[in-house]
Amino acid sequence: MKIEVWQGDITTLEVDAIVNAANESLLGGGGVDGAIHRAAGPQLLAECAALPELRPGVRCPTGEVRATAAYNLPARHVLHTVGPVWNDGTRAEPELLANCYWKSLQLAESLGLHSIAFPAISCGVFGYPLHQAAHIAATETLAWQRSHREPQRIILVAYNAATFKAYQSALAALGQPV
Ligand code: AR6
């Protein structure tokens, strides 16, 4: 078993779940969030808007995850998680980012899913340094795969070549053969 690394558009993947790098409102945005909502169609926004607010404007706190259907996407489910905004690394950013990966995998397992694809959570608008984020993504997904049966297929999706390389070197440094 290996963590897969794939370069391309996450909205094209036929997997049980794609993960969305959302914000706490779950009402859409730019980046991968915008791409997922465009490809899924307006029903996705309607389902997100109907999720309960924990506080005004907060349907999913940072580091947590919520599941919806995937509508017009080829995936079956969307797991919406909210990565931390990078500040200076002392505001629990690493723990919060690790939670995004681990809790998404827990939710996927509880839904009985076999395959899941992650974008580079927090690495765009939220400004997380790429190599530090890749190390966390690799650490959490490898630790999960080494201790759980499902989801058996875990894909780290890189939208560009720099992210692809960062994932490959992070996985290699943690002992996954390239
Ligand atoms: N497929 C795969 N990866 C993508 C795609 C795509 N179609 N599009 C972008 N990426 P970002 P964040 C990569 O900014 O940093 C939104 O407005 C992108 O290159 O989407 O967690 C939300 O609503 C980058 O590597 O997410 C939030 O407000 C990675 O996805 C905020 O942005 C994440 O970049 C979240 O910021």
Short mmCIF file of C-alpha atoms in Angstrom, two decimals, residues 32-176:
data_model
loop_
_atom_site.label_atom_id
_atom_site.label_comp_id
_atom_site.label_asym_id
_atom_site.label_seq_id
_atom_site.Cartn_x
_atom_site.Cartn_y
_atom_site.Cartn_z
CA VAL A 32 -10.31 24.50 -5.06
CA ASP A 33 -13.50 25.40 -3.15
CA GLY A 34 -14.73 27.46 -6.10
CA ALA A 35 -13.78 24.73 -8.57
CA ILE A 36 -15.63 22.07 -6.55
CA HIS A 37 -18.80 24.16 -6.25
CA ARG A 38 -18.75 25.02 -9.96
CA ALA A 39 -18.34 21.39 -10.97
CA ALA A 40 -20.85 20.04 -8.42
CA GLY A 41 -23.58 22.54 -9.29
CA PRO A 42 -25.85 24.72 -7.10
CA GLN A 43 -27.27 21.84 -5.08
CA LEU A 44 -23.95 21.57 -3.26
CA LEU A 45 -24.22 25.13 -1.98
CA ALA A 46 -27.82 24.49 -0.94
CA GLU A 47 -26.81 21.43 1.10
CA CYS A 48 -23.92 23.32 2.72
CA ALA A 49 -26.15 26.28 3.59
CA ALA A 50 -28.60 23.91 5.30
CA LEU A 51 -25.92 22.54 7.67
CA PRO A 52 -26.28 23.88 11.22
CA GLU A 53 -24.33 26.97 12.26
CA LEU A 54 -22.37 26.46 15.49
CA ARG A 55 -21.85 30.22 15.76
CA PRO A 56 -23.02 32.91 13.37
CA GLY A 57 -21.36 32.16 10.03
CA VAL A 58 -19.54 29.03 11.27
CA ARG A 59 -20.78 25.67 9.94
CA CYS A 60 -17.40 23.96 10.25
CA PRO A 61 -14.70 25.19 12.66
CA THR A 62 -11.05 25.12 11.56
CA GLY A 63 -9.62 21.60 11.75
CA GLU A 64 -13.05 19.93 11.51
CA VAL A 65 -14.88 18.25 8.62
CA ARG A 66 -18.44 17.91 7.27
CA ALA A 67 -19.75 15.55 4.60
CA THR A 68 -22.16 16.29 1.76
CA ALA A 69 -23.22 14.63 -1.46
CA ALA A 70 -21.22 15.44 -4.59
CA TYR A 71 -24.06 16.08 -7.10
CA ASN A 72 -22.59 16.58 -10.61
CA LEU A 73 -19.06 15.59 -9.63
CA PRO A 74 -17.77 12.13 -10.56
CA ALA A 75 -16.93 11.58 -6.87
CA ARG A 76 -19.67 10.27 -4.53
CA HIS A 77 -19.12 12.54 -1.53
CA VAL A 78 -17.45 15.84 -0.70
CA LEU A 79 -15.78 16.10 2.69
CA HIS A 80 -15.46 19.80 3.49
CA THR A 81 -12.64 20.64 5.85
CA VAL A 82 -11.24 24.00 6.94
CA GLY A 83 -7.50 24.39 7.12
CA PRO A 84 -5.78 26.98 9.30
CA VAL A 85 -4.80 30.38 7.97
CA TRP A 86 -0.99 30.49 8.23
CA ASN A 87 0.12 33.12 10.70
CA ASP A 88 3.58 32.39 12.07
CA GLY A 89 3.29 28.71 12.97
CA THR A 90 2.71 29.34 16.69
CA ARG A 91 -1.10 29.52 16.53
CA ALA A 92 -1.58 25.73 16.43
CA GLU A 93 -1.42 25.72 12.64
CA PRO A 94 0.37 22.31 12.46
CA GLU A 95 -2.11 20.60 14.82
CA LEU A 96 -5.10 22.13 13.04
CA LEU A 97 -3.81 21.08 9.62
CA ALA A 98 -3.09 17.55 10.89
CA ASN A 99 -6.67 17.40 12.21
CA CYS A 100 -8.01 18.21 8.73
CA TYR A 101 -6.34 15.09 7.31
CA TRP A 102 -6.97 12.76 10.26
CA LYS A 103 -10.61 13.74 10.81
CA SER A 104 -11.36 13.49 7.08
CA LEU A 105 -9.95 9.96 7.12
CA GLN A 106 -12.00 9.10 10.23
CA LEU A 107 -15.16 10.39 8.57
CA ALA A 108 -14.37 8.51 5.34
CA GLU A 109 -13.87 5.30 7.33
CA SER A 110 -17.13 5.81 9.22
CA LEU A 111 -18.96 6.26 5.90
CA GLY A 112 -17.46 3.02 4.59
CA LEU A 113 -15.46 4.71 1.83
CA HIS A 114 -12.61 3.00 -0.02
CA SER A 115 -10.95 5.95 -1.79
CA ILE A 116 -10.32 9.57 -0.86
CA ALA A 117 -8.46 12.43 -2.57
CA PHE A 118 -7.07 15.47 -0.77
CA PRO A 119 -6.08 18.86 -2.21
CA ALA A 120 -3.15 20.71 -0.62
CA ILE A 121 -5.25 22.11 2.24
CA SER A 122 -4.23 25.66 3.31
CA CYS A 123 -1.51 25.91 0.63
CA GLY A 124 -3.26 28.52 -1.50
CA VAL A 125 -5.16 31.52 -0.15
CA PHE A 126 -4.47 30.45 3.46
CA GLY A 127 -0.71 30.76 2.88
CA TYR A 128 0.68 27.64 4.62
CA PRO A 129 4.35 27.06 3.64
CA LEU A 130 4.29 24.26 1.05
CA HIS A 131 7.00 21.98 2.42
CA GLN A 132 5.71 22.15 5.98
CA ALA A 133 2.18 21.40 4.79
CA ALA A 134 3.39 18.52 2.60
CA HIS A 135 5.21 17.01 5.58
CA ILE A 136 2.00 17.10 7.64
CA ALA A 137 -0.10 15.65 4.79
CA ALA A 138 2.41 12.84 4.32
CA THR A 139 2.78 12.15 8.07
CA GLU A 140 -0.95 11.93 8.72
CA THR A 141 -1.89 9.89 5.65
CA LEU A 142 0.99 7.42 6.11
CA ALA A 143 0.19 7.01 9.83
CA TRP A 144 -3.44 6.38 8.92
CA GLN A 145 -2.64 3.86 6.21
CA ARG A 146 -0.25 1.98 8.47
CA SER A 147 -2.92 1.55 11.16
CA HIS A 148 -6.25 1.26 9.31
CA ARG A 149 -7.74 -0.87 6.51
CA GLU A 150 -9.98 1.81 5.00
CA PRO A 151 -10.02 4.02 3.05
CA GLN A 152 -7.49 1.81 1.29
CA ARG A 153 -6.83 4.31 -1.52
CA ILE A 154 -5.51 7.70 -0.37
CA ILE A 155 -4.52 10.24 -3.03
CA LEU A 156 -2.68 13.52 -2.45
CA VAL A 157 -3.63 15.79 -5.35
CA ALA A 158 -1.10 18.38 -6.48
CA TYR A 159 -2.38 21.15 -8.70
CA ASN A 160 1.11 22.13 -9.84
CA ALA A 161 4.56 20.61 -10.24
CA ALA A 162 6.01 22.24 -7.11
CA THR A 163 3.34 20.63 -4.94
CA PHE A 164 3.83 17.26 -6.68
CA LYS A 165 7.57 17.37 -5.88
CA ALA A 166 6.94 18.47 -2.29
CA TYR A 167 4.65 15.47 -1.72
CA GLN A 168 7.09 13.03 -3.28
CA SER A 169 9.98 14.23 -1.16
CA ALA A 170 7.89 14.34 2.04
CA LEU A 171 6.69 10.76 1.49
CA ALA A 172 10.19 9.56 0.63
CA ALA A 173 11.61 11.20 3.77
CA LEU A 174 9.03 9.29 5.83
CA GLY A 175 10.02 5.98 4.30
CA GLN A 176 7.57 5.48 1.46
#
